[in-house]
């Protein structure tokens, strides 16, 4: 999660969400004994974040709404 700290301006809320996501990725890796499974879960998480950005910004037409 700290790797993304500068990207999110060290926002406590963002870092908490990223830390929780990191825990989920780690648990998937441990439970399934597969880095590939953790990568797939990470990709799904990133896809959901992207989808949220597209919806909130009206297809990237109103980028000011992403703040």
mmCIF file of C-alpha atoms in Angstrom:
data_model
loop_
_atom_site.group_PDB
_atom_site.id
_atom_site.type_symbol
_atom_site.label_atom_id
_atom_site.label_comp_id
_atom_site.label_asym_id
_atom_site.label_seq_id
_atom_site.Cartn_x
_atom_site.Cartn_y
_atom_site.Cartn_z
ATOM 1 C CA UNK A 1 0.000 0.000 0.000
ATOM 2 C CA UNK A 2 2.843 2.422 0.737
ATOM 3 C CA UNK A 3 4.091 1.983 -2.824
ATOM 4 C CA UNK A 4 0.986 3.909 -3.930
ATOM 5 C CA UNK A 5 1.275 6.540 -1.160
ATOM 6 C CA UNK A 6 2.699 9.359 -3.284
ATOM 7 C CA UNK A 7 0.163 8.588 -6.008
ATOM 8 C CA UNK A 8 -2.709 9.260 -3.588
ATOM 9 C CA UNK A 9 -1.086 12.183 -1.768
ATOM 10 C CA UNK A 10 -0.652 10.044 1.350
ATOM 11 C CA UNK A 11 -4.428 10.226 1.967
ATOM 12 C CA UNK A 12 -5.192 8.145 5.053
ATOM 13 C CA UNK A 13 -8.512 6.896 3.647
ATOM 14 C CA UNK A 14 -6.949 5.783 0.389
ATOM 15 C CA UNK A 15 -4.092 4.054 2.166
ATOM 16 C CA UNK A 16 -6.505 2.160 4.426
ATOM 17 C CA UNK A 17 -8.446 0.905 1.390
ATOM 18 C CA UNK A 18 -5.193 -0.053 -0.353
ATOM 19 C CA UNK A 19 -3.950 -1.826 2.773
ATOM 20 C CA UNK A 20 -7.186 -3.835 2.995
ATOM 21 C CA UNK A 21 -6.892 -4.733 -0.690
ATOM 22 C CA UNK A 22 -3.299 -5.822 -0.071
ATOM 23 C CA UNK A 23 -4.461 -8.087 2.746
ATOM 24 C CA UNK A 24 -7.063 -9.664 0.436
ATOM 25 C CA UNK A 25 -4.450 -10.199 -2.302
ATOM 26 C CA UNK A 26 -2.120 -11.794 0.254
ATOM 27 C CA UNK A 27 -4.846 -14.067 1.634
ATOM 28 C CA UNK A 28 -5.709 -15.228 -1.890
ATOM 29 C CA UNK A 29 -2.025 -15.958 -2.503
ATOM 30 C CA UNK A 30 -1.711 -17.928 0.744
ATOM 31 C CA UNK A 31 -5.012 -19.790 0.442
ATOM 32 C CA UNK A 32 -4.631 -20.821 -3.191
ATOM 33 C CA UNK A 33 -0.825 -21.030 -3.217
ATOM 34 C CA UNK A 34 -0.848 -19.164 -6.491
ATOM 35 C CA UNK A 35 0.594 -15.807 -7.454
ATOM 36 C CA UNK A 36 -1.517 -15.968 -10.617
ATOM 37 C CA UNK A 37 -4.713 -16.070 -8.543
ATOM 38 C CA UNK A 38 -3.610 -12.999 -6.598
ATOM 39 C CA UNK A 39 -2.770 -11.230 -9.867
ATOM 40 C CA UNK A 40 -6.238 -12.036 -11.239
ATOM 41 C CA UNK A 41 -7.885 -10.659 -8.082
ATOM 42 C CA UNK A 42 -5.702 -7.535 -8.359
ATOM 43 C CA UNK A 43 -6.751 -7.118 -12.005
ATOM 44 C CA UNK A 44 -10.416 -7.454 -11.010
ATOM 45 C CA UNK A 45 -9.935 -4.795 -8.315
ATOM 46 C CA UNK A 46 -8.236 -2.463 -10.803
ATOM 47 C CA UNK A 47 -11.049 -3.085 -13.281
ATOM 48 C CA UNK A 48 -13.660 -2.115 -10.699
ATOM 49 C CA UNK A 49 -11.765 1.075 -9.884
ATOM 50 C CA UNK A 50 -11.589 1.913 -13.594
ATOM 51 C CA UNK A 51 -15.302 1.207 -14.039
ATOM 52 C CA UNK A 52 -16.096 3.483 -11.106
ATOM 53 C CA UNK A 53 -13.985 6.252 -12.651
ATOM 54 C CA UNK A 54 -15.759 5.881 -15.989
ATOM 55 C CA UNK A 55 -19.222 6.004 -14.391
ATOM 56 C CA UNK A 56 -18.472 8.889 -12.008
ATOM 57 C CA UNK A 57 -16.833 11.024 -14.697
ATOM 58 C CA UNK A 58 -19.497 10.347 -17.328
ATOM 59 C CA UNK A 59 -17.131 8.452 -19.582
ATOM 60 C CA UNK A 60 -14.201 10.754 -18.744
ATOM 61 C CA UNK A 61 -16.144 13.819 -19.952
ATOM 62 C CA UNK A 62 -16.235 15.407 -16.467
ATOM 63 C CA UNK A 63 -12.849 14.674 -14.944
ATOM 64 C CA UNK A 64 -13.443 17.313 -12.251
ATOM 65 C CA UNK A 65 -15.859 14.849 -10.588
ATOM 66 C CA UNK A 66 -13.013 12.441 -9.868
ATOM 67 C CA UNK A 67 -11.616 14.592 -7.058
#
